[in-house]
Amino acid sequence: GKSLPKPAGTFYVQLGFFSSIDNAEQIAYTVQASYPVLIVSKEMPTYMGYRVLAGPAPLADKEDVLGDFRDAGFPDAFASFFSFFHNLL
């Protein structure tokens, strides 16, 4: 039979959300040797939060990529459709 079309596009894997930039950077350093990673600040009502995002990864490989990160010690890793433009508005 025909294989289903793979979803186009990319996504990021959110590895954690921290109120401390030091904690966010610590996670980022452990991941960046093997995967591109970025830290995105998000202003919360009473503090500045920091998301650690790995990626981008192909959306077609979402389940495999999430599984790899969960196996690597990020049980709460989830797909984030983060966009820089969205963040700037």
Short mmCIF file of N, CA, C and O in Angstrom, two decimals:
data_model
loop_
_atom_site.label_atom_id
_atom_site.label_comp_id
_atom_site.label_asym_id
_atom_site.label_seq_id
_atom_site.Cartn_x
_atom_site.Cartn_y
_atom_site.Cartn_z
N GLY A 1 0.82 -1.20 0.00
CA GLY A 1 0.00 0.00 0.00
C GLY A 1 0.85 1.26 0.00
O GLY A 1 2.06 1.19 0.19
N LYS A 2 0.20 2.37 -0.22
CA LYS A 2 0.91 3.64 -0.22
C LYS A 2 1.17 4.09 1.21
O LYS A 2 0.35 3.88 2.08
N SER A 3 2.34 4.68 1.42
CA SER A 3 2.62 5.20 2.75
C SER A 3 1.96 6.57 2.89
O SER A 3 1.79 7.28 1.91
N LEU A 4 1.58 6.87 4.09
CA LEU A 4 0.93 8.15 4.34
C LEU A 4 1.91 9.29 4.12
O LEU A 4 3.10 9.15 4.39
N PRO A 5 1.43 10.42 3.66
CA PRO A 5 2.34 11.55 3.50
C PRO A 5 2.85 12.01 4.86
O PRO A 5 2.11 12.02 5.83
N LYS A 6 4.12 12.34 4.91
CA LYS A 6 4.69 12.80 6.17
C LYS A 6 4.38 14.28 6.36
O LYS A 6 4.37 15.03 5.40
N PRO A 7 4.12 14.68 7.60
CA PRO A 7 3.82 16.09 7.83
C PRO A 7 5.04 16.95 7.50
O PRO A 7 6.16 16.59 7.83
N ALA A 8 4.80 18.07 6.85
CA ALA A 8 5.88 18.98 6.51
C ALA A 8 6.19 19.87 7.71
O ALA A 8 5.39 19.97 8.63
N GLY A 9 7.33 20.52 7.65
CA GLY A 9 7.64 21.50 8.68
C GLY A 9 8.53 20.97 9.78
O GLY A 9 9.01 19.84 9.72
N THR A 10 8.73 21.79 10.77
CA THR A 10 9.63 21.46 11.86
C THR A 10 8.97 21.80 13.20
O THR A 10 7.96 22.48 13.24
N PHE A 11 9.60 21.31 14.25
CA PHE A 11 9.12 21.61 15.59
C PHE A 11 10.32 21.66 16.51
O PHE A 11 11.43 21.29 16.12
N TYR A 12 10.11 22.14 17.71
CA TYR A 12 11.14 22.14 18.74
C TYR A 12 10.71 21.21 19.85
O TYR A 12 9.52 20.94 20.02
N VAL A 13 11.67 20.72 20.61
CA VAL A 13 11.38 19.90 21.78
C VAL A 13 11.62 20.75 23.02
O VAL A 13 12.74 21.23 23.24
N GLN A 14 10.58 20.99 23.79
CA GLN A 14 10.78 21.72 25.04
C GLN A 14 11.27 20.75 26.10
O GLN A 14 10.60 19.78 26.43
N LEU A 15 12.47 21.04 26.61
CA LEU A 15 13.10 20.15 27.59
C LEU A 15 12.84 20.59 29.01
O LEU A 15 12.96 19.80 29.94
N GLY A 16 12.49 21.86 29.18
CA GLY A 16 12.23 22.34 30.52
C GLY A 16 11.89 23.81 30.52
O GLY A 16 12.13 24.51 29.54
N PHE A 17 11.31 24.24 31.62
CA PHE A 17 10.98 25.66 31.83
C PHE A 17 11.49 26.01 33.21
O PHE A 17 11.16 25.35 34.19
N PHE A 18 12.33 27.04 33.27
CA PHE A 18 13.03 27.35 34.52
C PHE A 18 12.85 28.82 34.88
O PHE A 18 12.75 29.66 33.99
N SER A 19 12.88 29.10 36.17
CA SER A 19 12.86 30.49 36.60
C SER A 19 14.28 31.00 36.81
O SER A 19 14.49 32.16 37.12
N SER A 20 15.25 30.12 36.64
CA SER A 20 16.66 30.49 36.80
C SER A 20 17.40 30.29 35.50
O SER A 20 17.38 29.19 34.93
N ILE A 21 18.06 31.34 35.01
CA ILE A 21 18.84 31.22 33.78
C ILE A 21 19.98 30.22 33.97
O ILE A 21 20.34 29.51 33.04
N ASP A 22 20.52 30.11 35.18
CA ASP A 22 21.61 29.16 35.43
C ASP A 22 21.15 27.72 35.20
O ASP A 22 21.85 26.92 34.57
N ASN A 23 19.96 27.40 35.70
CA ASN A 23 19.43 26.05 35.51
C ASN A 23 19.17 25.78 34.03
O ASN A 23 19.45 24.70 33.52
N ALA A 24 18.61 26.78 33.35
CA ALA A 24 18.33 26.62 31.93
C ALA A 24 19.62 26.39 31.16
O ALA A 24 19.70 25.51 30.29
N GLU A 25 20.66 27.16 31.49
CA GLU A 25 21.94 27.02 30.77
C GLU A 25 22.59 25.67 31.05
O GLU A 25 23.21 25.08 30.18
N GLN A 26 22.43 25.18 32.28
CA GLN A 26 23.01 23.88 32.62
C GLN A 26 22.42 22.78 31.74
O GLN A 26 23.15 21.94 31.21
N ILE A 27 21.11 22.80 31.57
CA ILE A 27 20.46 21.82 30.70
C ILE A 27 20.91 22.02 29.25
O ILE A 27 21.24 21.06 28.55
N ALA A 28 20.95 23.28 28.82
CA ALA A 28 21.36 23.57 27.44
C ALA A 28 22.76 23.04 27.16
O ALA A 28 23.01 22.45 26.10
N TYR A 29 23.68 23.23 28.10
CA TYR A 29 25.05 22.77 27.89
C TYR A 29 25.11 21.26 27.74
O TYR A 29 25.89 20.75 26.94
N THR A 30 24.32 20.53 28.51
CA THR A 30 24.38 19.07 28.44
C THR A 30 23.86 18.57 27.09
O THR A 30 24.28 17.53 26.61
N VAL A 31 22.96 19.32 26.48
CA VAL A 31 22.33 18.87 25.23
C VAL A 31 23.08 19.35 24.00
O VAL A 31 23.16 18.65 23.00
N GLN A 32 23.70 20.54 24.09
CA GLN A 32 24.18 21.17 22.86
C GLN A 32 25.33 20.44 22.19
O GLN A 32 25.60 20.66 21.02
N ALA A 33 26.00 19.55 22.93
CA ALA A 33 27.07 18.77 22.30
C ALA A 33 26.51 17.87 21.21
O ALA A 33 27.20 17.56 20.24
N SER A 34 25.26 17.44 21.37
CA SER A 34 24.70 16.49 20.41
C SER A 34 23.49 17.01 19.66
O SER A 34 23.02 16.35 18.73
N TYR A 35 22.99 18.18 20.03
CA TYR A 35 21.75 18.66 19.39
C TYR A 35 21.68 20.18 19.49
O TYR A 35 22.06 20.73 20.53
N PRO A 36 21.21 20.86 18.44
CA PRO A 36 21.08 22.32 18.56
C PRO A 36 20.06 22.68 19.64
O PRO A 36 19.04 22.01 19.77
N VAL A 37 20.37 23.69 20.40
CA VAL A 37 19.49 24.04 21.52
C VAL A 37 19.45 25.56 21.69
O VAL A 37 20.42 26.24 21.35
N LEU A 38 18.33 26.08 22.13
CA LEU A 38 18.25 27.50 22.40
C LEU A 38 17.46 27.74 23.68
O LEU A 38 16.67 26.89 24.11
N ILE A 39 17.72 28.89 24.27
CA ILE A 39 17.01 29.30 25.49
C ILE A 39 16.17 30.51 25.12
O ILE A 39 16.67 31.47 24.54
N VAL A 40 14.89 30.43 25.43
CA VAL A 40 13.97 31.52 25.09
C VAL A 40 13.37 32.06 26.38
O VAL A 40 12.80 31.30 27.17
N SER A 41 13.53 33.35 26.60
CA SER A 41 12.96 33.93 27.81
C SER A 41 11.50 34.26 27.59
O SER A 41 11.08 34.58 26.48
N LYS A 42 10.73 34.13 28.64
CA LYS A 42 9.29 34.41 28.58
C LYS A 42 8.93 35.17 29.84
O LYS A 42 9.15 34.68 30.95
N GLU A 43 8.40 36.36 29.67
CA GLU A 43 8.06 37.17 30.83
C GLU A 43 6.78 36.65 31.47
O GLU A 43 5.74 36.56 30.82
N MET A 44 6.88 36.26 32.73
CA MET A 44 5.73 35.78 33.49
C MET A 44 5.27 36.93 34.39
O MET A 44 5.98 37.91 34.55
N PRO A 45 4.08 36.80 34.98
CA PRO A 45 3.57 37.92 35.80
C PRO A 45 4.52 38.36 36.91
O PRO A 45 4.64 39.55 37.18
N THR A 46 5.20 37.41 37.55
CA THR A 46 6.03 37.80 38.70
C THR A 46 7.51 37.46 38.53
O THR A 46 8.30 37.72 39.43
N TYR A 47 7.89 36.85 37.42
CA TYR A 47 9.31 36.49 37.22
C TYR A 47 9.57 36.28 35.74
O TYR A 47 8.65 36.26 34.93
N MET A 48 10.85 36.15 35.40
CA MET A 48 11.24 35.84 34.04
C MET A 48 11.46 34.33 33.96
O MET A 48 12.17 33.76 34.79
N GLY A 49 10.82 33.69 33.00
CA GLY A 49 10.98 32.25 32.82
C GLY A 49 11.85 31.97 31.61
O GLY A 49 11.95 32.80 30.70
N TYR A 50 12.47 30.80 31.61
CA TYR A 50 13.37 30.43 30.51
C TYR A 50 13.02 29.03 30.00
O TYR A 50 13.07 28.06 30.75
N ARG A 51 12.67 28.98 28.73
CA ARG A 51 12.38 27.69 28.10
C ARG A 51 13.65 27.19 27.43
O ARG A 51 14.34 27.95 26.75
N VAL A 52 13.93 25.91 27.61
CA VAL A 52 15.04 25.28 26.91
C VAL A 52 14.43 24.44 25.79
O VAL A 52 13.65 23.52 26.04
N LEU A 53 14.78 24.82 24.55
CA LEU A 53 14.22 24.17 23.37
C LEU A 53 15.34 23.54 22.54
O LEU A 53 16.34 24.20 22.26
N ALA A 54 15.15 22.29 22.17
CA ALA A 54 16.08 21.62 21.25
C ALA A 54 15.45 21.61 19.87
O ALA A 54 14.25 21.43 19.74
N GLY A 55 16.27 21.80 18.86
CA GLY A 55 15.73 21.75 17.51
C GLY A 55 16.28 22.87 16.65
O GLY A 55 17.24 23.53 17.04
N PRO A 56 15.66 23.08 15.50
CA PRO A 56 14.44 22.42 15.06
C PRO A 56 14.67 21.00 14.56
O PRO A 56 15.77 20.67 14.12
N ALA A 57 13.64 20.19 14.64
CA ALA A 57 13.66 18.82 14.14
C ALA A 57 12.53 18.66 13.13
O ALA A 57 11.53 19.36 13.22
N PRO A 58 12.68 17.73 12.18
CA PRO A 58 11.60 17.53 11.19
C PRO A 58 10.34 16.99 11.86
O PRO A 58 10.40 16.04 12.64
N LEU A 59 9.23 17.59 11.54
CA LEU A 59 7.96 17.17 12.12
C LEU A 59 7.68 15.70 11.81
O LEU A 59 7.06 14.98 12.60
N ALA A 60 8.16 15.23 10.67
CA ALA A 60 7.94 13.84 10.28
C ALA A 60 8.55 12.86 11.28
O ALA A 60 8.10 11.73 11.42
N ASP A 61 9.58 13.30 12.00
CA ASP A 61 10.28 12.42 12.95
C ASP A 61 9.89 12.70 14.40
O ASP A 61 10.58 12.30 15.33
N LYS A 62 8.76 13.40 14.60
CA LYS A 62 8.40 13.88 15.93
C LYS A 62 8.43 12.80 17.00
O LYS A 62 9.06 12.97 18.04
N GLU A 63 7.76 11.68 16.76
CA GLU A 63 7.66 10.65 17.80
C GLU A 63 9.03 10.07 18.14
O GLU A 63 9.34 9.84 19.31
N ASP A 64 9.86 9.84 17.10
CA ASP A 64 11.21 9.30 17.34
C ASP A 64 12.05 10.28 18.14
O ASP A 64 12.74 9.89 19.09
N VAL A 65 12.00 11.55 17.76
CA VAL A 65 12.82 12.56 18.42
C VAL A 65 12.38 12.72 19.88
O VAL A 65 13.21 12.74 20.80
N LEU A 66 11.06 12.80 20.11
CA LEU A 66 10.57 12.93 21.49
C LEU A 66 10.97 11.71 22.30
O LEU A 66 11.39 11.84 23.46
N GLY A 67 10.86 10.54 21.71
CA GLY A 67 11.24 9.30 22.41
C GLY A 67 12.71 9.31 22.80
O GLY A 67 13.08 8.91 23.91
N ASP A 68 13.56 9.80 21.88
CA ASP A 68 15.00 9.86 22.17
C ASP A 68 15.28 10.77 23.36
O ASP A 68 16.09 10.43 24.22
N PHE A 69 14.63 11.93 23.38
CA PHE A 69 14.88 12.86 24.49
C PHE A 69 14.32 12.32 25.80
O PHE A 69 14.95 12.46 26.85
N ARG A 70 13.17 11.68 25.74
CA ARG A 70 12.60 11.09 26.97
C ARG A 70 13.52 10.00 27.51
O ARG A 70 13.76 9.92 28.71
N ASP A 71 14.06 9.19 26.60
CA ASP A 71 14.98 8.13 27.01
C ASP A 71 16.28 8.70 27.57
O ASP A 71 16.95 8.07 28.38
N ALA A 72 16.64 9.91 27.10
CA ALA A 72 17.91 10.52 27.51
C ALA A 72 17.80 11.28 28.82
O ALA A 72 18.74 11.97 29.21
N GLY A 73 16.66 11.18 29.49
CA GLY A 73 16.55 11.81 30.80
C GLY A 73 15.67 13.04 30.85
O GLY A 73 15.74 13.81 31.79
N PHE A 74 14.83 13.21 29.81
CA PHE A 74 13.86 14.31 29.81
C PHE A 74 12.46 13.73 29.67
O PHE A 74 11.84 13.82 28.60
N PRO A 75 11.95 13.09 30.73
CA PRO A 75 10.67 12.39 30.63
C PRO A 75 9.51 13.29 30.25
O PRO A 75 8.51 12.82 29.72
N ASP A 76 9.65 14.59 30.54
CA ASP A 76 8.54 15.51 30.26
C ASP A 76 8.72 16.27 28.94
O ASP A 76 8.00 17.24 28.69
N ALA A 77 9.66 15.84 28.12
CA ALA A 77 9.89 16.52 26.84
C ALA A 77 8.61 16.51 26.02
O ALA A 77 7.90 15.51 25.96
N PHE A 78 8.30 17.65 25.40
CA PHE A 78 7.12 17.69 24.54
C PHE A 78 7.37 18.59 23.34
O PHE A 78 8.29 19.41 23.35
N ALA A 79 6.55 18.40 22.32
CA ALA A 79 6.70 19.17 21.09
C ALA A 79 6.21 20.59 21.30
O ALA A 79 5.14 20.82 21.85
N SER A 80 7.01 21.54 20.86
CA SER A 80 6.66 22.95 20.96
C SER A 80 6.72 23.56 19.56
O SER A 80 7.72 23.41 18.87
N PHE A 81 5.64 24.22 19.17
CA PHE A 81 5.64 24.84 17.85
C PHE A 81 5.99 26.31 18.00
O PHE A 81 5.28 27.20 17.57
N PHE A 82 7.11 26.49 18.67
CA PHE A 82 7.65 27.81 18.94
C PHE A 82 7.98 28.52 17.63
O PHE A 82 8.50 27.92 16.70
N SER A 83 7.68 29.78 17.57
CA SER A 83 8.09 30.58 16.42
C SER A 83 8.69 31.88 16.91
O SER A 83 8.16 32.53 17.80
N PHE A 84 9.80 32.25 16.31
CA PHE A 84 10.48 33.49 16.71
C PHE A 84 9.55 34.67 16.52
O PHE A 84 9.49 35.57 17.32
N PHE A 85 8.81 34.66 15.42
CA PHE A 85 7.96 35.80 15.08
C PHE A 85 6.86 35.94 16.11
O PHE A 85 6.58 37.01 16.60
N HIS A 86 6.27 34.82 16.46
CA HIS A 86 5.22 34.81 17.48
C HIS A 86 5.78 35.40 18.78
O HIS A 86 5.11 36.15 19.46
N ASN A 87 7.01 35.06 19.08
CA ASN A 87 7.62 35.50 20.32
C ASN A 87 7.88 37.01 20.34
O ASN A 87 7.96 37.61 21.39
N LEU A 88 8.06 37.60 19.17
CA LEU A 88 8.42 39.01 19.09
C LEU A 88 7.21 39.92 19.15
O LEU A 88 7.33 41.10 19.41
N LEU A 89 6.02 39.37 18.88
CA LEU A 89 4.82 40.22 18.81
C LEU A 89 4.40 40.68 20.20
O LEU A 89 4.59 39.98 21.16
#
